[in-house]
Amino acid sequence: MAPPPPPSPSPAQPKTRKKDHVRLNNPFPRAVPSSSLRHRDAAPPLSFSPSSKLAHGAHDFPVGPHFLLRWDPSLGGAVSLAPRRGGGGATMWETVPGVAFVSAASVDTEADECRGSFALRDGRARLVPDRQRVDRIRAVYRRDADADADADLLRVAGAAFQASEHEQARFPVVVITGVVSARKPTPSPSCLCGRRRAAAAAGRPVLSARYWILLEEKSDTQVAFRVNLGDYQWSCDHDRHATHPSPSPSPSPSTSPRTHRAGSILRLRLSTRVQRSSGGSKKKKKLAFAAAGVPADREELAPLVPAAAAKEELEFNRVWMTLASSREERFYGFGEQFSRVEFKGKRVPVLVQEQGIGRGDQPITFAANLVSYRSGGNWSTTYAPSPFYMTSKMRSLYLEGYDYSIFDLTKPDRVQIQVYGSSVQGRILHGGSPTELITSYTESTGRPPALPRWITSGAVVGMQGGTDAVRRVWKQLQDHDVPVSAFWLQDWVGQRKTSIGSQLWWNWEVDDDHYAGWNDLKANARRHLFEEAKKLGLLVRDAAGEPYMMPNTAFDVAMLDFTNPAARAWFKGEVLAVMARGGAAGWMADFGEGLPLDARLHSSGSGDDGPVAAHNRYPELWARVNREFADEWRSGEHRRVADDADDGDGDGELVFFVRAGFRESSRWAMLFWEGDQMVSWQANDGIKSSVVGLLTGGMSGFPLNHGDAGGYCTVDLPLLRYRRSEELLLRWLELSAFTVVFRTHEGNKPGSNCQFYSNNRTLAHFARCAKIYKAWEFYRIQLVEEAAEKGLPVARHLFLHYPEDQRVQKMTYQQFLVGTEMLVVPVLDKGRSTVTAYFPMSDGGLWKHVWTGDEFGGRTSRGGVGEGMSHGSEAEVEARIGFPAVFVRVGSTVGERFVRNLRDLLVL
């Protein structure tokens, strides 16, 4: 069948430049492209009418039964949100006094793209308000919601009060409304003559638009917010009604959120000279100039209106929110990050993409950027970002939707959120601790299911090489009594040699020459899945309606369009089912981060997502189709009569793991892995970054995560070498023994890397680490269940349990908790045999070293060299290879059982 015709491009389509085939590139690209707008460098003023109620003292407005919004006119005006008395009254959200907290603009979007790496930046900016006025704040109660004026107000503000199966509206809701505006600068009189001097004397053009902010309680710990903007207008600044519109007596029942009229208290009066076309599209804001009926004293206004606004269809496609912060406030979250844990002082972009090769570590980043545009990455690039943060002041917020956003934390007194869209929606969270905030966050964004126990009962052995190689290593593992959960055979589809090493054939069918004996799949071999999907019209398309072929390393690939239900059904029934029937118990659901920004999807033009939002959403769609299949398989779908059924212990359950993700990926993904770290000791892309990614992901709603033990990215060139040493492998195995899944990887150049089976020393160490991993299996089961119930990670940054400790707040990869009962201080530097361990003392507990029994904690440490600290103690602790620095709480039943198991398994 012929593919469907290509859909029309989105009106928000960014101007995209392809860089895939550029041979030499800038080796030092800007990490986060700068904005063409300078909101962050100025302080747009906030105003309110001195004659309004808002000018006469502070006022409280209830938001649902549990929260209060306060307006304070002192120091120029500010709003804040806090729980009501008895709810732990710390401020959850507040604005900077006297500073605008909402603004917008119309800006051209430009993008560069190369093999999964992206850079978005601002082009020409138009329609840029530079001030905000608050006109009214109103609490709307249930008894008022059905009144015509209030119903219209709520509709325009973006409220959705229809009762649903999942949540009931909680009144009262609060609506803040006002105007954002800007005056066009008047040229010097010496630059004007004739009619334009007369026009300047008459007054400067003023851009203005109505805004609405809705605050609605969603649960005892969440307040939803939404910022909507009305259409803009140009008028003359000597007409005070343009920037101070008077109320209109009667709303139109057909008013939409994109028009000026917004209920009896909100109507915005149009200029008599320049106004919106009444027949304009809701997607585009069109300017229309009246041909007649214009007062003589205003006929010269048009020449002062920017020519671009007069000639082009424009719309607001940037929205800013500015919130208060303080110099000492620390920010955590933003998804799985690899270079930083705390982000104060940074501009943090939220865009799914390849993490890069090197990410700032040299010389590899220089080389990667030089030969492939931005392929080196930087401190901010990640497969799995999330527009979420929590702070040391227990403030937390996340954005809904999938628009590109930037969180600007460069100013000490504020955080500014820039969204590449025409509105902003999200939720403000309340909690007394980081764990309470994560629980609230994942309550709405989703949590993973509890993993089947088979995958957490032993090592997952990453192998390549075919049947004989696997059987040979399996025999060695049996001789060392290694607990093994599964073999992960990534080359089951066969291998090809490319410029970066050994890569796979991406056809999702068994290579029965490489893996002789995989009989169940033989009958289905030799399919050409690309041609099947192409013929059925299931692939992502380009502007011409053809399959979008995307360069990836040394070959081109296509992506399935999972916005098409037929693609989802085909992938589950014709690909995953065939694989599972062949005996596979799980798989790596790789990639998902590379959807081109100019791709055409089945859903394009339906009004769901713009191109950048579709890009950020794709990893969730990818995880969802895999999860749907896993759940359907468990329920009996797709199986044949001869297929094994679940015996009740999870042996029949499937598991998949992903690397790309976004805010709600944990709703669908069963397990994350951290992607492709370098086989190095370096900080931004290596063993250290694997710890950072593990901990930041855990603080961002991705509770089940792990990495490739030993790393992946290998470079073996005459002048540039990154090869896995034996010492690096041994230390990485020790680290991975304390993650939820213990899985090895040979890397992209197996022959250049030390492997766990390379010699007797490495094999014995691998066996030892697998037994250490086995020793805390009982506790791992509890933590996996807690992740499914509360969203709390298995591996935890100490901030989750010691948020007030300033030393903890600054930690990155140095140490982490497993649950609450185990503390791990890994060796992450070459040649080291000791570590510096820090023991917080806020809970008064002591920690016992699992190998020596020495106790640490308090003002001084027993068994080590202690140094008194203001919030804890530190000690230098021995950590020879094979004896990682691991501590358990003194008196902990978990710790006592873990130590007993270690003795039994390792014969201590």
mmCIF file of N, CA, C and O in Angstrom, residues 828-900:
data_model
loop_
_atom_site.group_PDB
_atom_site.id
_atom_site.type_symbol
_atom_site.label_atom_id
_atom_site.label_comp_id
_atom_site.label_asym_id
_atom_site.label_seq_id
_atom_site.Cartn_x
_atom_site.Cartn_y
_atom_site.Cartn_z
ATOM 1 N N LEU A 828 36.914 5.784 42.892
ATOM 2 C CA LEU A 828 36.630 6.284 41.550
ATOM 3 C C LEU A 828 37.851 6.939 40.904
ATOM 4 O O LEU A 828 37.714 7.584 39.859
ATOM 5 N N ASP A 829 39.015 6.762 41.522
ATOM 6 C CA ASP A 829 40.245 7.330 40.982
ATOM 7 C C ASP A 829 41.297 6.240 40.835
ATOM 8 O O ASP A 829 41.435 5.359 41.691
ATOM 9 N N LYS A 830 42.042 6.351 39.771
ATOM 10 C CA LYS A 830 43.084 5.381 39.468
ATOM 11 C C LYS A 830 44.144 5.363 40.566
ATOM 12 O O LYS A 830 44.583 6.404 41.052
ATOM 13 N N GLY A 831 44.539 4.171 40.966
ATOM 14 C CA GLY A 831 45.642 4.009 41.896
ATOM 15 C C GLY A 831 45.314 4.238 43.353
ATOM 16 O O GLY A 831 46.200 4.150 44.197
ATOM 17 N N ARG A 832 44.053 4.511 43.668
ATOM 18 C CA ARG A 832 43.669 4.773 45.066
ATOM 19 C C ARG A 832 43.334 3.472 45.783
ATOM 20 O O ARG A 832 42.737 2.554 45.218
ATOM 21 N N SER A 833 43.677 3.398 47.060
ATOM 22 C CA SER A 833 43.296 2.246 47.884
ATOM 23 C C SER A 833 42.644 2.688 49.185
ATOM 24 O O SER A 833 42.401 1.875 50.075
ATOM 25 N N THR A 834 42.387 3.991 49.313
ATOM 26 C CA THR A 834 41.631 4.518 50.451
ATOM 27 C C THR A 834 40.604 5.516 49.927
ATOM 28 O O THR A 834 40.729 6.040 48.821
ATOM 29 N N VAL A 835 39.602 5.777 50.744
ATOM 30 C CA VAL A 835 38.580 6.774 50.422
ATOM 31 C C VAL A 835 38.330 7.620 51.658
ATOM 32 O O VAL A 835 38.599 7.206 52.787
ATOM 33 N N THR A 836 37.808 8.808 51.419
ATOM 34 C CA THR A 836 37.371 9.670 52.511
ATOM 35 C C THR A 836 35.861 9.558 52.625
ATOM 36 O O THR A 836 35.127 9.933 51.706
ATOM 37 N N ALA A 837 35.404 9.023 53.721
ATOM 38 C CA ALA A 837 33.978 8.815 53.945
ATOM 39 C C ALA A 837 33.447 9.891 54.890
ATOM 40 O O ALA A 837 34.116 10.260 55.865
ATOM 41 N N TYR A 838 32.252 10.379 54.603
ATOM 42 C CA TYR A 838 31.609 11.388 55.440
ATOM 43 C C TYR A 838 30.358 10.778 56.057
ATOM 44 O O TYR A 838 29.553 10.140 55.361
ATOM 45 N N PHE A 839 30.179 11.010 57.370
ATOM 46 C CA PHE A 839 29.066 10.417 58.108
ATOM 47 C C PHE A 839 28.219 11.526 58.718
ATOM 48 O O PHE A 839 28.617 12.143 59.710
ATOM 49 N N PRO A 840 27.073 11.848 58.122
ATOM 50 C CA PRO A 840 26.188 12.865 58.711
ATOM 51 C C PRO A 840 25.759 12.444 60.111
ATOM 52 O O PRO A 840 25.619 11.248 60.402
ATOM 53 N N MET A 841 25.552 13.407 60.960
ATOM 54 C CA MET A 841 25.227 13.076 62.346
ATOM 55 C C MET A 841 23.871 13.614 62.767
ATOM 56 O O MET A 841 23.519 13.553 63.942
ATOM 57 N N SER A 842 23.081 14.153 61.825
ATOM 58 C CA SER A 842 21.820 14.766 62.234
ATOM 59 C C SER A 842 20.862 13.762 62.857
ATOM 60 O O SER A 842 20.013 14.115 63.676
ATOM 61 N N ASP A 843 20.974 12.479 62.478
ATOM 62 C CA ASP A 843 20.097 11.473 63.084
ATOM 63 C C ASP A 843 20.750 10.767 64.263
ATOM 64 O O ASP A 843 20.143 9.892 64.886
ATOM 65 N N GLY A 844 22.003 11.137 64.563
ATOM 66 C CA GLY A 844 22.667 10.589 65.740
ATOM 67 C C GLY A 844 23.143 9.164 65.596
ATOM 68 O O GLY A 844 23.617 8.572 66.566
ATOM 69 N N GLY A 845 23.025 8.560 64.391
ATOM 70 C CA GLY A 845 23.376 7.163 64.235
ATOM 71 C C GLY A 845 24.843 6.932 63.951
ATOM 72 O O GLY A 845 25.577 7.831 63.539
ATOM 73 N N LEU A 846 25.285 5.693 64.193
ATOM 74 C CA LEU A 846 26.641 5.260 63.888
ATOM 75 C C LEU A 846 26.597 4.303 62.706
ATOM 76 O O LEU A 846 25.578 3.664 62.427
ATOM 77 N N TRP A 847 27.744 4.204 62.022
ATOM 78 C CA TRP A 847 27.869 3.334 60.864
ATOM 79 C C TRP A 847 28.983 2.321 61.090
ATOM 80 O O TRP A 847 30.048 2.662 61.584
ATOM 81 N N LYS A 848 28.725 1.065 60.707
ATOM 82 C CA LYS A 848 29.696 -0.013 60.896
ATOM 83 C C LYS A 848 30.287 -0.435 59.554
ATOM 84 O O LYS A 848 29.565 -0.682 58.586
ATOM 85 N N HIS A 849 31.595 -0.516 59.501
ATOM 86 C CA HIS A 849 32.309 -0.977 58.316
ATOM 87 C C HIS A 849 32.080 -2.487 58.168
ATOM 88 O O HIS A 849 32.308 -3.260 59.106
ATOM 89 N N VAL A 850 31.630 -2.927 56.998
ATOM 90 C CA VAL A 850 31.201 -4.319 56.863
ATOM 91 C C VAL A 850 32.374 -5.296 56.886
ATOM 92 O O VAL A 850 32.185 -6.482 57.207
ATOM 93 N N TRP A 851 33.592 -4.833 56.555
ATOM 94 C CA TRP A 851 34.728 -5.763 56.512
ATOM 95 C C TRP A 851 35.481 -5.830 57.834
ATOM 96 O O TRP A 851 35.999 -6.892 58.195
ATOM 97 N N THR A 852 35.568 -4.714 58.563
ATOM 98 C CA THR A 852 36.355 -4.691 59.805
ATOM 99 C C THR A 852 35.498 -4.633 61.061
ATOM 100 O O THR A 852 35.991 -4.943 62.152
ATOM 101 N N GLY A 853 34.260 -4.209 60.942
ATOM 102 C CA GLY A 853 33.419 -4.036 62.120
ATOM 103 C C GLY A 853 33.631 -2.724 62.834
ATOM 104 O O GLY A 853 32.952 -2.439 63.833
ATOM 105 N N ASP A 854 34.564 -1.884 62.389
ATOM 106 C CA ASP A 854 34.813 -0.594 63.024
ATOM 107 C C ASP A 854 33.585 0.301 62.847
ATOM 108 O O ASP A 854 32.895 0.261 61.821
ATOM 109 N N GLU A 855 33.352 1.135 63.872
ATOM 110 C CA GLU A 855 32.197 2.031 63.855
ATOM 111 C C GLU A 855 32.656 3.472 63.621
ATOM 112 O O GLU A 855 33.702 3.895 64.114
ATOM 113 N N PHE A 856 31.810 4.204 62.880
ATOM 114 C CA PHE A 856 32.108 5.584 62.519
ATOM 115 C C PHE A 856 30.872 6.440 62.750
ATOM 116 O O PHE A 856 29.740 5.956 62.682
ATOM 117 N N GLY A 857 31.127 7.737 62.990
ATOM 118 C CA GLY A 857 30.022 8.655 63.182
ATOM 119 C C GLY A 857 30.214 9.475 64.430
ATOM 120 O O GLY A 857 31.167 9.303 65.178
ATOM 121 N N GLY A 858 29.300 10.384 64.679
ATOM 122 C CA GLY A 858 29.435 11.261 65.824
ATOM 123 C C GLY A 858 30.473 12.328 65.556
ATOM 124 O O GLY A 858 30.914 12.554 64.432
ATOM 125 N N ARG A 859 30.901 13.006 66.624
ATOM 126 C CA ARG A 859 31.877 14.088 66.473
ATOM 127 C C ARG A 859 33.240 13.560 66.077
ATOM 128 O O ARG A 859 34.005 14.220 65.395
ATOM 129 N N THR A 860 33.572 12.361 66.516
ATOM 130 C CA THR A 860 34.820 11.729 66.109
ATOM 131 C C THR A 860 34.493 10.318 65.659
ATOM 132 O O THR A 860 33.418 9.786 65.945
ATOM 133 N N SER A 861 35.406 9.689 64.972
ATOM 134 C CA SER A 861 35.173 8.370 64.406
ATOM 135 C C SER A 861 36.037 7.343 65.117
ATOM 136 O O SER A 861 37.205 7.584 65.397
ATOM 137 N N ARG A 862 35.434 6.200 65.365
ATOM 138 C CA ARG A 862 36.187 5.109 65.967
ATOM 139 C C ARG A 862 36.636 4.147 64.868
ATOM 140 O O ARG A 862 35.844 3.756 64.017
ATOM 141 N N GLY A 863 37.870 3.766 64.892
ATOM 142 C CA GLY A 863 38.380 2.848 63.885
ATOM 143 C C GLY A 863 39.040 3.550 62.729
ATOM 144 O O GLY A 863 39.557 2.917 61.839
ATOM 145 N N GLY A 864 39.028 4.861 62.690
ATOM 146 C CA GLY A 864 39.666 5.620 61.612
ATOM 147 C C GLY A 864 40.139 6.943 62.153
ATOM 148 O O GLY A 864 39.951 7.272 63.314
ATOM 149 N N VAL A 865 40.751 7.708 61.299
ATOM 150 C CA VAL A 865 41.229 9.032 61.687
ATOM 151 C C VAL A 865 40.085 10.002 61.511
ATOM 152 O O VAL A 865 39.659 10.278 60.388
ATOM 153 N N GLY A 866 39.544 10.500 62.581
ATOM 154 C CA GLY A 866 38.358 11.341 62.490
ATOM 155 C C GLY A 866 38.676 12.814 62.558
ATOM 156 O O GLY A 866 39.694 13.230 63.099
ATOM 157 N N GLU A 867 37.780 13.596 62.001
ATOM 158 C CA GLU A 867 37.910 15.050 62.047
ATOM 159 C C GLU A 867 36.549 15.621 62.397
ATOM 160 O O GLU A 867 35.556 15.328 61.732
ATOM 161 N N GLY A 868 36.459 16.384 63.449
ATOM 162 C CA GLY A 868 35.184 16.947 63.837
ATOM 163 C C GLY A 868 34.621 17.860 62.775
ATOM 164 O O GLY A 868 35.345 18.667 62.206
ATOM 165 N N MET A 869 33.347 17.720 62.492
ATOM 166 C CA MET A 869 32.662 18.508 61.478
ATOM 167 C C MET A 869 31.447 19.156 62.118
ATOM 168 O O MET A 869 30.940 18.699 63.131
ATOM 169 N N SER A 870 30.972 20.216 61.503
ATOM 170 C CA SER A 870 29.822 20.913 62.055
ATOM 171 C C SER A 870 28.554 20.091 61.969
ATOM 172 O O SER A 870 27.663 20.208 62.793
ATOM 173 N N HIS A 871 28.429 19.244 60.936
ATOM 174 C CA HIS A 871 27.213 18.443 60.774
ATOM 175 C C HIS A 871 27.503 16.956 60.702
ATOM 176 O O HIS A 871 26.627 16.174 60.398
ATOM 177 N N GLY A 872 28.713 16.536 60.933
ATOM 178 C CA GLY A 872 29.054 15.128 60.838
ATOM 179 C C GLY A 872 30.534 14.920 61.025
ATOM 180 O O GLY A 872 31.251 15.804 61.481
ATOM 181 N N SER A 873 31.006 13.737 60.652
ATOM 182 C CA SER A 873 32.428 13.429 60.789
ATOM 183 C C SER A 873 32.905 12.738 59.525
ATOM 184 O O SER A 873 32.124 12.154 58.776
ATOM 185 N N GLU A 874 34.196 12.794 59.313
ATOM 186 C CA GLU A 874 34.763 12.107 58.171
ATOM 187 C C GLU A 874 35.927 11.262 58.636
ATOM 188 O O GLU A 874 36.527 11.494 59.697
ATOM 189 N N ALA A 875 36.259 10.256 57.806
ATOM 190 C CA ALA A 875 37.366 9.370 58.142
ATOM 191 C C ALA A 875 37.983 8.836 56.866
ATOM 192 O O ALA A 875 37.282 8.605 55.876
ATOM 193 N N GLU A 876 39.284 8.650 56.900
ATOM 194 C CA GLU A 876 39.989 7.996 55.801
ATOM 195 C C GLU A 876 39.910 6.497 56.038
ATOM 196 O O GLU A 876 40.327 5.991 57.088
ATOM 197 N N VAL A 877 39.363 5.772 55.060
ATOM 198 C CA VAL A 877 39.067 4.351 55.237
ATOM 199 C C VAL A 877 39.755 3.553 54.141
ATOM 200 O O VAL A 877 39.756 3.941 52.963
ATOM 201 N N GLU A 878 40.323 2.428 54.523
ATOM 202 C CA GLU A 878 40.981 1.562 53.543
ATOM 203 C C GLU A 878 39.938 0.931 52.619
ATOM 204 O O GLU A 878 38.852 0.552 53.055
ATOM 205 N N ALA A 879 40.287 0.833 51.319
ATOM 206 C CA ALA A 879 39.374 0.248 50.332
ATOM 207 C C ALA A 879 40.188 -0.479 49.272
ATOM 208 O O ALA A 879 40.228 -0.088 48.105
ATOM 209 N N ARG A 880 40.838 -1.568 49.692
ATOM 210 C CA ARG A 880 41.595 -2.369 48.738
ATOM 211 C C ARG A 880 40.654 -2.994 47.705
ATOM 212 O O ARG A 880 39.455 -3.152 47.953
ATOM 213 N N ILE A 881 41.202 -3.338 46.552
ATOM 214 C CA ILE A 881 40.391 -4.003 45.531
ATOM 215 C C ILE A 881 39.808 -5.288 46.108
ATOM 216 O O ILE A 881 40.514 -6.096 46.717
ATOM 217 N N GLY A 882 38.506 -5.419 45.944
ATOM 218 C CA GLY A 882 37.793 -6.557 46.514
ATOM 219 C C GLY A 882 37.143 -6.257 47.843
ATOM 220 O O GLY A 882 36.313 -7.041 48.328
ATOM 221 N N PHE A 883 37.504 -5.103 48.446
ATOM 222 C CA PHE A 883 36.949 -4.711 49.740
ATOM 223 C C PHE A 883 36.452 -3.263 49.668
ATOM 224 O O PHE A 883 37.012 -2.369 50.303
ATOM 225 N N PRO A 884 35.425 -3.010 48.892
ATOM 226 C CA PRO A 884 34.916 -1.632 48.766
ATOM 227 C C PRO A 884 34.443 -1.103 50.110
ATOM 228 O O PRO A 884 33.993 -1.868 50.975
ATOM 229 N N ALA A 885 34.540 0.212 50.274
ATOM 230 C CA ALA A 885 34.149 0.841 51.537
ATOM 231 C C ALA A 885 32.633 0.892 51.630
ATOM 232 O O ALA A 885 31.982 1.734 51.014
ATOM 233 N N VAL A 886 32.084 -0.017 52.385
ATOM 234 C CA VAL A 886 30.631 -0.145 52.560
ATOM 235 C C VAL A 886 30.343 -0.177 54.050
ATOM 236 O O VAL A 886 31.046 -0.858 54.815
ATOM 237 N N PHE A 887 29.299 0.556 54.442
ATOM 238 C CA PHE A 887 28.936 0.675 55.857
ATOM 239 C C PHE A 887 27.451 0.384 56.012
ATOM 240 O O PHE A 887 26.644 0.645 55.105
ATOM 241 N N VAL A 888 27.087 -0.138 57.169
ATOM 242 C CA VAL A 888 25.681 -0.355 57.506
ATOM 243 C C VAL A 888 25.402 0.329 58.833
ATOM 244 O O VAL A 888 26.315 0.538 59.647
ATOM 245 N N ARG A 889 24.168 0.694 59.031
ATOM 246 C CA ARG A 889 23.795 1.353 60.288
ATOM 247 C C ARG A 889 23.989 0.397 61.464
ATOM 248 O O ARG A 889 23.595 -0.781 61.395
ATOM 249 N N VAL A 890 24.564 0.922 62.513
ATOM 250 C CA VAL A 890 24.721 0.126 63.729
ATOM 251 C C VAL A 890 23.329 -0.165 64.302
ATOM 252 O O VAL A 890 22.501 0.728 64.451
ATOM 253 N N GLY A 891 23.071 -1.437 64.550
ATOM 254 C CA GLY A 891 21.781 -1.843 65.089
ATOM 255 C C GLY A 891 20.734 -2.129 64.039
ATOM 256 O O GLY A 891 19.609 -2.532 64.370
ATOM 257 N N SER A 892 21.060 -1.959 62.792
ATOM 258 C CA SER A 892 20.107 -2.188 61.707
ATOM 259 C C SER A 892 19.965 -3.683 61.446
ATOM 260 O O SER A 892 20.958 -4.389 61.258
ATOM 261 N N THR A 893 18.742 -4.180 61.395
ATOM 262 C CA THR A 893 18.529 -5.588 61.065
ATOM 263 C C THR A 893 18.933 -5.872 59.614
ATOM 264 O O THR A 893 19.417 -6.960 59.306
ATOM 265 N N VAL A 894 18.729 -4.876 58.746
ATOM 266 C CA VAL A 894 19.177 -5.023 57.360
ATOM 267 C C VAL A 894 20.691 -5.170 57.318
ATOM 268 O O VAL A 894 21.231 -6.049 56.627
ATOM 269 N N GLY A 895 21.386 -4.306 58.048
ATOM 270 C CA GLY A 895 22.840 -4.369 58.049
ATOM 271 C C GLY A 895 23.361 -5.673 58.616
ATOM 272 O O GLY A 895 24.310 -6.264 58.071
ATOM 273 N N GLU A 896 22.767 -6.145 59.703
ATOM 274 C CA GLU A 896 23.228 -7.393 60.317
ATOM 275 C C GLU A 896 23.030 -8.581 59.373
ATOM 276 O O GLU A 896 23.902 -9.448 59.245
ATOM 277 N N ARG A 897 21.904 -8.592 58.664
ATOM 278 C CA ARG A 897 21.640 -9.693 57.735
ATOM 279 C C ARG A 897 22.577 -9.622 56.540
ATOM 280 O O ARG A 897 23.070 -10.652 56.058
ATOM 281 N N PHE A 898 22.861 -8.431 56.067
ATOM 282 C CA PHE A 898 23.785 -8.263 54.937
ATOM 283 C C PHE A 898 25.165 -8.786 55.297
ATOM 284 O O PHE A 898 25.796 -9.517 54.511
ATOM 285 N N VAL A 899 25.658 -8.441 56.485
ATOM 286 C CA VAL A 899 26.984 -8.892 56.900
ATOM 287 C C VAL A 899 27.003 -10.411 57.046
ATOM 288 O O VAL A 899 27.976 -11.082 56.646
ATOM 289 N N ARG A 900 25.941 -10.993 57.590
ATOM 290 C CA ARG A 900 25.870 -12.459 57.702
ATOM 291 C C ARG A 900 25.928 -13.103 56.318
ATOM 292 O O ARG A 900 26.632 -14.091 56.104
#
